PDB file of C-alpha atoms in Angstrom:
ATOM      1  CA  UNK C   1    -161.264 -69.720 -64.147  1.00 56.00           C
ATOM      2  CA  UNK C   2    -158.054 -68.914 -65.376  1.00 53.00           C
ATOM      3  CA  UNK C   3    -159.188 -65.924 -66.610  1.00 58.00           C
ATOM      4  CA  UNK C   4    -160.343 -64.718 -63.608  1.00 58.00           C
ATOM      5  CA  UNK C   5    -156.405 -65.580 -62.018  1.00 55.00           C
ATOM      6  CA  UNK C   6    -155.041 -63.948 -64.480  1.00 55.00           C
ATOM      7  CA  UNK C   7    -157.135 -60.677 -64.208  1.00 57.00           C
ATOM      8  CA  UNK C   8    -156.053 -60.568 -60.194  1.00 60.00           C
ATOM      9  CA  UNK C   9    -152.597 -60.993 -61.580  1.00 58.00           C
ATOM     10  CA  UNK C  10    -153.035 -57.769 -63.215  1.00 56.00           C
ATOM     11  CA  UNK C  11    -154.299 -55.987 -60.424  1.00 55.00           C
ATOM     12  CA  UNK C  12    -151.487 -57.205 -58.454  1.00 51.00           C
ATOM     13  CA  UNK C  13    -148.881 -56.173 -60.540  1.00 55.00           C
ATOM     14  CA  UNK C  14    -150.672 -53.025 -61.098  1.00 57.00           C
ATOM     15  CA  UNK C  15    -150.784 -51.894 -57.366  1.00 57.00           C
ATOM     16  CA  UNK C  16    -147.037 -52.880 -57.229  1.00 53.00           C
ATOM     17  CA  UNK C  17    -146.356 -50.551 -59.898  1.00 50.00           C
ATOM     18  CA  UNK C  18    -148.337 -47.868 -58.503  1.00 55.00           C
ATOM     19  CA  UNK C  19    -146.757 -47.965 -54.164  1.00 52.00           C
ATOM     20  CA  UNK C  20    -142.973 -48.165 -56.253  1.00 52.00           C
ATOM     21  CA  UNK C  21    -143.007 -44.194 -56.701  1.00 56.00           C
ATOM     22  CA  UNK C  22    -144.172 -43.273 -53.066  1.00 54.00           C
ATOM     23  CA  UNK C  23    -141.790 -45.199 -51.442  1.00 55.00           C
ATOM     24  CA  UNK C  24    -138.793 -44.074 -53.577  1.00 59.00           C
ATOM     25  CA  UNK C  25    -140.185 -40.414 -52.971  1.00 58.00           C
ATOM     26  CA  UNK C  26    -140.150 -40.965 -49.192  1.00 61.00           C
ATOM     27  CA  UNK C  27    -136.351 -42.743 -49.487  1.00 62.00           C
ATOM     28  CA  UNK C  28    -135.462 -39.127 -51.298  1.00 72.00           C
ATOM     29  CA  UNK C  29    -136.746 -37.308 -48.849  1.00 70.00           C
ATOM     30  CA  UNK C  30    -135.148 -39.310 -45.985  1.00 72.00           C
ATOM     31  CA  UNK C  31    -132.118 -38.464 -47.716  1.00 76.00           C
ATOM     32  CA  UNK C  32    -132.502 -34.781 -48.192  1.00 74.00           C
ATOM     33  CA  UNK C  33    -133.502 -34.314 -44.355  1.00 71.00           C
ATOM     34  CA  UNK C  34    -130.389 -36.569 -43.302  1.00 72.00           C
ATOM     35  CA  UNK C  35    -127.743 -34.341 -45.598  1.00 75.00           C
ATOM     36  CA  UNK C  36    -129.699 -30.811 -44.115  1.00 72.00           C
ATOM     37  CA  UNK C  37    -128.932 -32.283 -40.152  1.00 73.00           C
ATOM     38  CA  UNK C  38    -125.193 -32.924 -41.159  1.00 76.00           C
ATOM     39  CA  UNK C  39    -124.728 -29.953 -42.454  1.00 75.00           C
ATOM     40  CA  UNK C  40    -126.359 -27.983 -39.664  1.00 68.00           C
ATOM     41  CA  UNK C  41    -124.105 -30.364 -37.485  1.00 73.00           C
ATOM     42  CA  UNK C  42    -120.840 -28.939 -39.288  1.00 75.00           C
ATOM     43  CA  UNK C  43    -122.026 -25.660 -39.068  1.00 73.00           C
ATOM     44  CA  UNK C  44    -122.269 -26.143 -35.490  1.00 75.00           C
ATOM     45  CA  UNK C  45    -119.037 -27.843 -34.744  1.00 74.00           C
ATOM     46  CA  UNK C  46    -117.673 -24.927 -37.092  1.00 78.00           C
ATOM     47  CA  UNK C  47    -118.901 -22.588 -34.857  1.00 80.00           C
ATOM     48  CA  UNK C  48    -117.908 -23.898 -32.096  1.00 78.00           C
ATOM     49  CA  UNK C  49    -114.284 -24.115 -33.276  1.00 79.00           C
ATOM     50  CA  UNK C  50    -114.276 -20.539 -34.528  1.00 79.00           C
ATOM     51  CA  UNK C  51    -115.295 -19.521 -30.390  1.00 80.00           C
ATOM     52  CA  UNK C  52    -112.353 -21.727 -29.574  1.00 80.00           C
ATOM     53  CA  UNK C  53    -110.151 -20.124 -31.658  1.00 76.00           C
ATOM     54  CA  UNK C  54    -111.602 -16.737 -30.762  1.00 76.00           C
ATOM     55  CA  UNK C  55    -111.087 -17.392 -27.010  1.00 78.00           C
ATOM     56  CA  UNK C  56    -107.578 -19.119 -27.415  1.00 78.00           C
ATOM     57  CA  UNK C  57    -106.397 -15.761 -29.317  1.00 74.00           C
ATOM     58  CA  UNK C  58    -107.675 -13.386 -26.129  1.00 69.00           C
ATOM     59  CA  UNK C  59    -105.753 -15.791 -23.516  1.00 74.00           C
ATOM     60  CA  UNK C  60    -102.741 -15.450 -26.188  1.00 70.00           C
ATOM     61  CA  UNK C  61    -103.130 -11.502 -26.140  1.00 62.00           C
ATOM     62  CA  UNK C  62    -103.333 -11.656 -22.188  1.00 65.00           C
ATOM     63  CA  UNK C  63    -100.419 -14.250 -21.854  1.00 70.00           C
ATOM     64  CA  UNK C  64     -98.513 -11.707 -24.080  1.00 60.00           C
ATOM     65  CA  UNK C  65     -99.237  -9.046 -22.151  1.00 56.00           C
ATOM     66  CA  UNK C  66     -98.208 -10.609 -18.485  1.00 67.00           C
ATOM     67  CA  UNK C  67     -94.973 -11.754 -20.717  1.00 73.00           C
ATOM     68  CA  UNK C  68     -94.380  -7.916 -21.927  1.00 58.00           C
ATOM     69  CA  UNK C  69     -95.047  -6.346 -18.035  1.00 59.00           C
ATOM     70  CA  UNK C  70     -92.520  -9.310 -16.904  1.00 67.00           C
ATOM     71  CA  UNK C  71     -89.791  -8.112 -19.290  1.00 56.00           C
ATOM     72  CA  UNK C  72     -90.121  -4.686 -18.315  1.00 50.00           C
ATOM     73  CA  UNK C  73     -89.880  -4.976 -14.757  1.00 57.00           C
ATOM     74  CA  UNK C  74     -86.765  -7.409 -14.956  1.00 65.00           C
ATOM     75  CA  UNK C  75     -84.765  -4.724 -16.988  1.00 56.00           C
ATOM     76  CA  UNK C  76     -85.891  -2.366 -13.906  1.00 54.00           C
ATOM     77  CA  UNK C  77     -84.401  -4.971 -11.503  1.00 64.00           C
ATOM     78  CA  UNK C  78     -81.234  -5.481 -13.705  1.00 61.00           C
ATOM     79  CA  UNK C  79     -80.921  -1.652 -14.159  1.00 56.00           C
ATOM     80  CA  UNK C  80     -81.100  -1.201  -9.992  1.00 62.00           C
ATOM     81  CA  UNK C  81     -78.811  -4.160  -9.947  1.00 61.00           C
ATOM     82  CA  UNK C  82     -76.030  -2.476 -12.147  1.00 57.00           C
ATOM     83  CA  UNK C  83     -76.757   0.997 -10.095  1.00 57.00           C
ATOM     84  CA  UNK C  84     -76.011  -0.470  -6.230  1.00 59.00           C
ATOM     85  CA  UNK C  85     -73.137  -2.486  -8.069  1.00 52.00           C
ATOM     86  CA  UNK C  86     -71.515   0.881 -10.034  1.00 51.00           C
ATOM     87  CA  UNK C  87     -71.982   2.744  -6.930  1.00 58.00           C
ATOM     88  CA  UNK C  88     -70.945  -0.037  -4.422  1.00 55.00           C
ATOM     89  CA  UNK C  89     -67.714  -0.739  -6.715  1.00 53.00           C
ATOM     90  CA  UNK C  90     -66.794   3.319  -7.000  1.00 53.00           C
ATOM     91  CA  UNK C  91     -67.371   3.413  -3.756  1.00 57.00           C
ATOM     92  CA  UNK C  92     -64.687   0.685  -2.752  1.00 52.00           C
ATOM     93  CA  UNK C  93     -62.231   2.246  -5.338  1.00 51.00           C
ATOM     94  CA  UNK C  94     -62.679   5.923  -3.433  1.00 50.00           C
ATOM     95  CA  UNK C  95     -61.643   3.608  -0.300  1.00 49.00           C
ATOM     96  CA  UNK C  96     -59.136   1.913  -1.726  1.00 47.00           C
ATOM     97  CA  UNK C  97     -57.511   5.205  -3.571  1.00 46.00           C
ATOM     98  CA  UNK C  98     -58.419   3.931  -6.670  1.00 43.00           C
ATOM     99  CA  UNK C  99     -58.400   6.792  -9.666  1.00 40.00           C
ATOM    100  CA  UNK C 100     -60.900   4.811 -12.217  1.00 39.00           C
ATOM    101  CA  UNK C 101     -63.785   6.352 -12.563  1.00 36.00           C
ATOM    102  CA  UNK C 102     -67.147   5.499 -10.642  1.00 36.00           C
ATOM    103  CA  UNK C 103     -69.038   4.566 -13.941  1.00 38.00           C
ATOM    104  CA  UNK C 104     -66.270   1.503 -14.703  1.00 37.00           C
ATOM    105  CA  UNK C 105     -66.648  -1.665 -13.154  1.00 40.00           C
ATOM    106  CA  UNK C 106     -63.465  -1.493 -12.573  1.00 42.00           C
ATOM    107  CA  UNK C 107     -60.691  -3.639 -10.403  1.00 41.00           C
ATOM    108  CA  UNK C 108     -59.457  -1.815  -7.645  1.00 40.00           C
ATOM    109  CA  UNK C 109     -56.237   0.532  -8.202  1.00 39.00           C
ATOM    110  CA  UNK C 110     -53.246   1.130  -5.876  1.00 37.00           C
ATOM    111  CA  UNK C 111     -54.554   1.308  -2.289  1.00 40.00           C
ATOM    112  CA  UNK C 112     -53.918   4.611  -0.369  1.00 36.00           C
ATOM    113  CA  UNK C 113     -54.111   3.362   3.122  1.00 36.00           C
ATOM    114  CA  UNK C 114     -50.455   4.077   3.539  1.00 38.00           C
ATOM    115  CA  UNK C 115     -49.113   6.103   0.960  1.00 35.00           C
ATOM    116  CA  UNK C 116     -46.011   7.242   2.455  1.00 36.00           C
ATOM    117  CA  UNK C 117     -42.690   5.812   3.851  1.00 39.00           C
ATOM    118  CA  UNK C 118     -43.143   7.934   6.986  1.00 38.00           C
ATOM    119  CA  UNK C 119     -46.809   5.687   7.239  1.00 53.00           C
ATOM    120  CA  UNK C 120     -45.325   2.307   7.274  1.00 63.00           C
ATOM    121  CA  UNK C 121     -43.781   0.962   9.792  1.00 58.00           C
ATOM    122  CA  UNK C 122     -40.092  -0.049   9.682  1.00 56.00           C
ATOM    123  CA  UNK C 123     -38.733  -3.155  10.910  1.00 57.00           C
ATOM    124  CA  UNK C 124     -37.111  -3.839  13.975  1.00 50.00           C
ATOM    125  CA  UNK C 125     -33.314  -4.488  13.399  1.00 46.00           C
ATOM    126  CA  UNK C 126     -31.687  -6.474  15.870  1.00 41.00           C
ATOM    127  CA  UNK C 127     -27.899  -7.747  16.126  1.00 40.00           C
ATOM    128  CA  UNK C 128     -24.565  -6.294  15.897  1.00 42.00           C
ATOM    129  CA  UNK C 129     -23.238  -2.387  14.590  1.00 41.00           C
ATOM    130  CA  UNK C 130     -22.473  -4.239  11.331  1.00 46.00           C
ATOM    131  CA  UNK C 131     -26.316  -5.582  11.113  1.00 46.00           C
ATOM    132  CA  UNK C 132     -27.718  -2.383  11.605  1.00 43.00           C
ATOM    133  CA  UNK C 133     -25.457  -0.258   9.659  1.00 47.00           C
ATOM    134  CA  UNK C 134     -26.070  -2.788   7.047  1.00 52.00           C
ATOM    135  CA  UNK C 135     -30.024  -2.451   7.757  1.00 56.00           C
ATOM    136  CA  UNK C 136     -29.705   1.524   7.072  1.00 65.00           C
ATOM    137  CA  UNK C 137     -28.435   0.867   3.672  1.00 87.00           C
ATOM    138  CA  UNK C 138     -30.717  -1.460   2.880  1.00 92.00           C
ATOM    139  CA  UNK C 139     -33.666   0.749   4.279  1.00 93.00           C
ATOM    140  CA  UNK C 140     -31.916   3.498   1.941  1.00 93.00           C
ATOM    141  CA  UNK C 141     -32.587   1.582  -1.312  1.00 93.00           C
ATOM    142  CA  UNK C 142     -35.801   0.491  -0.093  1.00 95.00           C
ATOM    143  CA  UNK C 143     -36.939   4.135   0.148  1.00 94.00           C
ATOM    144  CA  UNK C 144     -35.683   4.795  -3.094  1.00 94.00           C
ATOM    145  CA  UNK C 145     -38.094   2.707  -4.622  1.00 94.00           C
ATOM    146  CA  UNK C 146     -40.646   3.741  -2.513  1.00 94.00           C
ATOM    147  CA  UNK C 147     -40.253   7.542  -3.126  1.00 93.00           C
ATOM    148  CA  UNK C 148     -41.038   5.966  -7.166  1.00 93.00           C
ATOM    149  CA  UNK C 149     -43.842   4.766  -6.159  1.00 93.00           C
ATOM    150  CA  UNK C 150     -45.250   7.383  -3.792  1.00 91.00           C
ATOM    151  CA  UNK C 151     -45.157   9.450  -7.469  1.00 90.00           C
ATOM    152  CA  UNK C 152     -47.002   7.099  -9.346  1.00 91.00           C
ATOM    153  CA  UNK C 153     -43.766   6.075 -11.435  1.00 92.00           C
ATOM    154  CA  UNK C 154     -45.107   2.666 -11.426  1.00 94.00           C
ATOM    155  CA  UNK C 155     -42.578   1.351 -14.341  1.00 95.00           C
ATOM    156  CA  UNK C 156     -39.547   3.064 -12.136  1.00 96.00           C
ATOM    157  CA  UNK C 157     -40.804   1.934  -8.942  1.00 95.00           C
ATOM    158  CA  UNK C 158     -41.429  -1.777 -10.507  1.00 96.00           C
ATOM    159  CA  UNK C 159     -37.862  -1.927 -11.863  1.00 97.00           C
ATOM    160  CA  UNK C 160     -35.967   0.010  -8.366  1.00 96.00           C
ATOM    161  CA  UNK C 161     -38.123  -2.579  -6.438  1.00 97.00           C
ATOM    162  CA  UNK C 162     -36.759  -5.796  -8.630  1.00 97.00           C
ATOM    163  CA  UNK C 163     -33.192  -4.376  -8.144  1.00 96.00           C
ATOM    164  CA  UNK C 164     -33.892  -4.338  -4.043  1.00 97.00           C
ATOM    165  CA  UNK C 165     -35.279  -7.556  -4.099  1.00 97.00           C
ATOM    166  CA  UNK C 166     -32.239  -9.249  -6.245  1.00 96.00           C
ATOM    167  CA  UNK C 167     -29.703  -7.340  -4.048  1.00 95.00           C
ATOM    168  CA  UNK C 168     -31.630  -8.085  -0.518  1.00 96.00           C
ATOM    169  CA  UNK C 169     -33.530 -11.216  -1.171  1.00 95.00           C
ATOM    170  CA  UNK C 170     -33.491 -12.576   2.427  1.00 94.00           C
ATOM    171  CA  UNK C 171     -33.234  -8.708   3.964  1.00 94.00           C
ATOM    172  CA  UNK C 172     -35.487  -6.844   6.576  1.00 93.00           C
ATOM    173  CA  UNK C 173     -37.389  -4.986   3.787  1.00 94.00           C
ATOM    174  CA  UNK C 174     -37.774  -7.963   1.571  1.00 96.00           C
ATOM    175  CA  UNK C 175     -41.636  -8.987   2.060  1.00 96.00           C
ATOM    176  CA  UNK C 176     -42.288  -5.055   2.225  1.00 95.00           C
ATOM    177  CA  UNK C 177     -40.731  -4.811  -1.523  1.00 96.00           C
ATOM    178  CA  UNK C 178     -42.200  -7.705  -2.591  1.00 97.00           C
ATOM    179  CA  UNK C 179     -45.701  -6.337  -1.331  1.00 96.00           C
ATOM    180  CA  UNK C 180     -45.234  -3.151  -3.180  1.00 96.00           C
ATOM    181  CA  UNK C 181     -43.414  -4.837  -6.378  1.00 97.00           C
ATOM    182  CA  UNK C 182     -46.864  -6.592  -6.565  1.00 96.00           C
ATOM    183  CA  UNK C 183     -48.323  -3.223  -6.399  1.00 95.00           C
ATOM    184  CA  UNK C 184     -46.379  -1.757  -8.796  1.00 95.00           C
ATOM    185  CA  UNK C 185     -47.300  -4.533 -11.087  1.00 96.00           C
ATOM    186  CA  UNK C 186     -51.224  -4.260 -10.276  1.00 94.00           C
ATOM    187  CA  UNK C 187     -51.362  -0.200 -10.541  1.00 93.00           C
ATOM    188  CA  UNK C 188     -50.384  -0.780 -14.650  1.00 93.00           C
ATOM    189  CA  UNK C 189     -52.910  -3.578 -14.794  1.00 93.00           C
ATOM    190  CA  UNK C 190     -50.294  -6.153 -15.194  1.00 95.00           C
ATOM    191  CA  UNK C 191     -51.997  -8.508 -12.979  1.00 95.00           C
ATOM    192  CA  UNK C 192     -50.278 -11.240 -13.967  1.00 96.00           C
ATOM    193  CA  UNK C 193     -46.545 -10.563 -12.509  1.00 97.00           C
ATOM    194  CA  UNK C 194     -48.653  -9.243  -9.324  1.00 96.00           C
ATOM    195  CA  UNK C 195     -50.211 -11.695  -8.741  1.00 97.00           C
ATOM    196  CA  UNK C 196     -47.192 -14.043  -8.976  1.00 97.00           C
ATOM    197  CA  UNK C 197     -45.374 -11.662  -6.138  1.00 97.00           C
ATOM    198  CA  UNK C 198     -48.229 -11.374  -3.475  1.00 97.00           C
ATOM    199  CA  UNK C 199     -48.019 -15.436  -3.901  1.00 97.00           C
ATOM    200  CA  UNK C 200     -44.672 -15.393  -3.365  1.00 97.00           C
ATOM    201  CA  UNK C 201     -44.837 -12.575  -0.159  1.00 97.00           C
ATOM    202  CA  UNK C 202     -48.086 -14.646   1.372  1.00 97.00           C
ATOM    203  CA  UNK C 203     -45.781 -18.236   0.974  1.00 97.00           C
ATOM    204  CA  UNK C 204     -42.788 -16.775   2.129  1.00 96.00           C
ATOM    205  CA  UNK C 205     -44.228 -14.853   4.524  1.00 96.00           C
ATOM    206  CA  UNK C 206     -47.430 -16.400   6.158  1.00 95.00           C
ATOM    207  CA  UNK C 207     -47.069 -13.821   9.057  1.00 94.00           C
ATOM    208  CA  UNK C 208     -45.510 -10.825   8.253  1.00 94.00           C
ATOM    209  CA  UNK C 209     -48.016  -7.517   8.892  1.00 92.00           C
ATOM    210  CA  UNK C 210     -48.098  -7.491   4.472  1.00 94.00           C
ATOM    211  CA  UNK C 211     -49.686 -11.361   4.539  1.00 95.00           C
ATOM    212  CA  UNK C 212     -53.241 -10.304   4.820  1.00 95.00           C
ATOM    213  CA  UNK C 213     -53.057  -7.301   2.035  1.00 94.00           C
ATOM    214  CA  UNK C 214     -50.893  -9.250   0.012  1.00 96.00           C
ATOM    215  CA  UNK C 215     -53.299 -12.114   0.017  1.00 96.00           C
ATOM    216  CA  UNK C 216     -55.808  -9.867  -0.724  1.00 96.00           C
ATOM    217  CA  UNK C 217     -54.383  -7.950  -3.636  1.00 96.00           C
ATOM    218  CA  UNK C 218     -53.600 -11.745  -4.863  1.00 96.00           C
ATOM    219  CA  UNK C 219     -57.274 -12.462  -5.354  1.00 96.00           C
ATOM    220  CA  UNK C 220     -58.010  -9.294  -6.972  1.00 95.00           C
ATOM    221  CA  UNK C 221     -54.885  -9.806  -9.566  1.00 95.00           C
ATOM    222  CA  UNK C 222     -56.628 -13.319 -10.018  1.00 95.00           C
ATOM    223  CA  UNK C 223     -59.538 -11.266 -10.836  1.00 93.00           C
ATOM    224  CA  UNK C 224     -58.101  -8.829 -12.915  1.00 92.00           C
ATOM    225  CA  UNK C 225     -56.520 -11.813 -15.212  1.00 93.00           C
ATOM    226  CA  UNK C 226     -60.561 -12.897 -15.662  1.00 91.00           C
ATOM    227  CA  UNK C 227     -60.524 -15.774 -13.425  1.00 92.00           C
ATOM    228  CA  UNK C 228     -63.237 -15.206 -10.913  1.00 91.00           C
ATOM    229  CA  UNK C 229     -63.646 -18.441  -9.405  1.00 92.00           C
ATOM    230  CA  UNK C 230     -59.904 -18.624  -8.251  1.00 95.00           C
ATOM    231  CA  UNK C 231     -60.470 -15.272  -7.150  1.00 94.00           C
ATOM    232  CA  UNK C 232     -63.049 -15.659  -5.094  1.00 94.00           C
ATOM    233  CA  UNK C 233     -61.532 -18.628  -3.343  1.00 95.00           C
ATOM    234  CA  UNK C 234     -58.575 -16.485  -2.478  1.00 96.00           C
ATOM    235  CA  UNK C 235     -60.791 -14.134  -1.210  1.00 95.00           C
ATOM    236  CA  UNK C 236     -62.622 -16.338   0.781  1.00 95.00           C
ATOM    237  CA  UNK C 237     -59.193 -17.372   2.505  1.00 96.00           C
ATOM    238  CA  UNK C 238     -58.749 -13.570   3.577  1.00 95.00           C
ATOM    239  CA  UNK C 239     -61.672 -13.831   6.261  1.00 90.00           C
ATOM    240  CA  UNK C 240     -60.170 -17.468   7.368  1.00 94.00           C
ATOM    241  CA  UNK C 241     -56.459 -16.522   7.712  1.00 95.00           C
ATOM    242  CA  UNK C 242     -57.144 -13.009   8.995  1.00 95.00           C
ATOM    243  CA  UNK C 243     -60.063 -12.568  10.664  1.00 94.00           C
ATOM    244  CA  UNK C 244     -60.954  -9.165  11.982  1.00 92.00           C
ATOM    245  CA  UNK C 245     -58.390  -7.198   9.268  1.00 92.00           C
ATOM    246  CA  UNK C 246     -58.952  -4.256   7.474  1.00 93.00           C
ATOM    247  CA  UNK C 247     -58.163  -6.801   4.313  1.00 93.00           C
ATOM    248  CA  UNK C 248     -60.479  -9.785   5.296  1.00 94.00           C
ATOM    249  CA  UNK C 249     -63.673  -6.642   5.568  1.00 94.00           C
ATOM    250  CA  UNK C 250     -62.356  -5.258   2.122  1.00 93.00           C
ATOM    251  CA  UNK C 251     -62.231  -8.865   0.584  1.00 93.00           C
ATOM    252  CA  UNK C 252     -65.523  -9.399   1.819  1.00 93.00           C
ATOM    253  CA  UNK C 253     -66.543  -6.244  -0.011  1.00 92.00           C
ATOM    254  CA  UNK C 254     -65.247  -7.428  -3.093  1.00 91.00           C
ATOM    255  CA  UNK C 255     -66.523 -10.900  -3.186  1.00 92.00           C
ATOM    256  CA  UNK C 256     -70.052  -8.939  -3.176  1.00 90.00           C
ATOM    257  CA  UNK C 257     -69.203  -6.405  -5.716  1.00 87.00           C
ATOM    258  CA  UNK C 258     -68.003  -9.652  -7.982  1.00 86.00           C
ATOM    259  CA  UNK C 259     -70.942 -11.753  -7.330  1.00 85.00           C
ATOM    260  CA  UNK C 260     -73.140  -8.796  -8.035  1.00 84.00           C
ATOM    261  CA  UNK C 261     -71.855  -8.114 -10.997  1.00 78.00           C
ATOM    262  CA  UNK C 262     -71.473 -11.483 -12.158  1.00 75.00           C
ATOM    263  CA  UNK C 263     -75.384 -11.905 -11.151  1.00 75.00           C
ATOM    264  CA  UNK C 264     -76.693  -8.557 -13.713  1.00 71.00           C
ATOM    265  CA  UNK C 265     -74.236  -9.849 -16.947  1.00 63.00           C
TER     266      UNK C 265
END
C-alpha cells in the first residue's frame, strides 16, 4: 500500500516538473509582446509629436511672415507721415516768410506778413503839440530799429529795439517794439528772451492789434526751447482769445504740424 502512494507521489511531482517550463515560456512571451506594444506606443506618440512640431514650425513661418508684411507697411505709413508733415511744415514757413529750408522740420522764422514800416499801422496820437511832437520823435527811433530789422540785422535791430523800449517804456510804440524785440530774438533762434517779450507784450497788452501774433509767436518760442506741451497750450489759447485771426488759423496750423510730427518720432 504504501508503495503504491508513494509511486503516485512520483507521478505527481513528475507532472509538476514537467507544466513548470510551459508556463514560464508563456510568462516570457507575455512579456516580449507587452515590451513590442510599448514601444510601438512610443513610436506613435513620437510621431505624433514630430507632426506637432512640424505643424507648429509652418504657423511660426506664416506668423513671421504676417509680422514681416506688418513692418513693411508701417514704415510706408511713417514715411507718408514724415512727407505730408515736411511738406505741410515748408509749406507754413513759405507763409510765414520763413528762409529754412522745406526738408527741416523746422520752427517757423521771422513772419513776412508786414515787412515794412510803411505796412504797419501807426498809432493814433492824441493830446497836446508837445504830445505829438514828442510822438514824432519817438516814432523816429522806433523806425530806426525797424529799418534794422527790415535788413535782417537781427543783433542791431535786437539791441536799437532794447534802447527804444528803456527810453519809451510806457510810449505809443512800446507794445509794437516789444512785438518785434521778440522777433528779433526768435529770427536768431534765441527763443528764450522771445519768448519772455511776447509774454510781456500779451500781459501788458491783452488788446493791442500785436496781442494775437505776439501770443502766437509765444507758443512757438515755447516750442523752439523743446517744450511742446506748454506750447501747445499757448497755442490752444490763440483760437480762444482771438477767434477768427490770421494768428488763431496759423496756430491752428502749427498745433497740427507739432502733433504730426510728434506722432512719426
Amino acid at each position: 500500500m504504501r508503495t503504491g502512494i508513494k509511486a503516485m507521489m512520483l507521478v505527481v511531482a513528475a507532472a509538476l516538473v514537467a507544466a513548470a517550463p510551459a508556463h514560464a515560456q508563456r510568462q516570457s512571451l507575455a512579456d516580449r509582446v507587452g515590451a513590442l506594444e510599448q514601444q510601438v506606443q512610443n513610436s506613435q506618440a513620437n510621431t505624433d509629436m514630430l507632426n506637432q512640431l512640424q505643424q507648429l514650425r509652418g504657423e511660426m513661418q506664416a506668423l513671421q511672415g504676417t509680422i514681416e508684411q506688418l513692418q513693411h507697411e508701417n514704415e510706408q505709413l511713417k514715411q507718408r507721415n514724415r512727407d505730408q508733415y515736411l511738406d505741410l511744415d515748408g509749406r507754413l514757413n513759405r507763409l510765414e516768410g520763413g528762409a529754412e529750408p522745406a526738408g527741416t522740420p523746422a520752427l517757423p522764422a521771422l513772419p513776412a506778413a508786414k515787412p515794412a514800416a510803411a505796412a504797419e499801422k501807426p498809432p493814433t496820437v492824441r493830446g497836446d503839440a508837445g504830445a505829438v511832437a514828442a510822438a514824432g520823435d519817438e516814432r523816429a527811433t522806433y523806425n530806426v530799429a525797424f529799418d534794422a530789422l527790415k535788413a535782417g540785422k537781427y543783433d542791431e535791430s535786437a539791441r536799437l529795439f532794447q534802447g527804444f523800449l528803456e527810453q519809451y517804456p510806457d510810449g505809443v510804440y512800446t507794445p509794437n517794439a516789444l512785438y518785434w524785440l521778440g522777433e528779433s530774438y526768435y529770427a536768431t533762434r534765441n527763443f528764450q528772451l522771445a519768448e519772455a517779450q511776447f509774454r510781456d507784450l500779451v500781459a501788458r497788452y491783452p488788446t493791442h492789434d500785436k496781442a494775437a501774433g505776439g501770443l502766437l509767436k509765444l507758443g512757438l518760442s515755447q516750442f523752439g526751447q523743446g517744450d511742446a506741451s506748454r506750447a501747445e497750450q499757448t497755442l490752444e489759447q490763440v483760437a480762444t482769445r482771438f477767434p477768427g485771426s490770421d494768428a488763431a488759423r496759423t496756430a491752428q496750423d502749427r498745433l497740427q504740424s507739432i502733433r504730426l510730427g510728434q506722432q512719426i518720432r
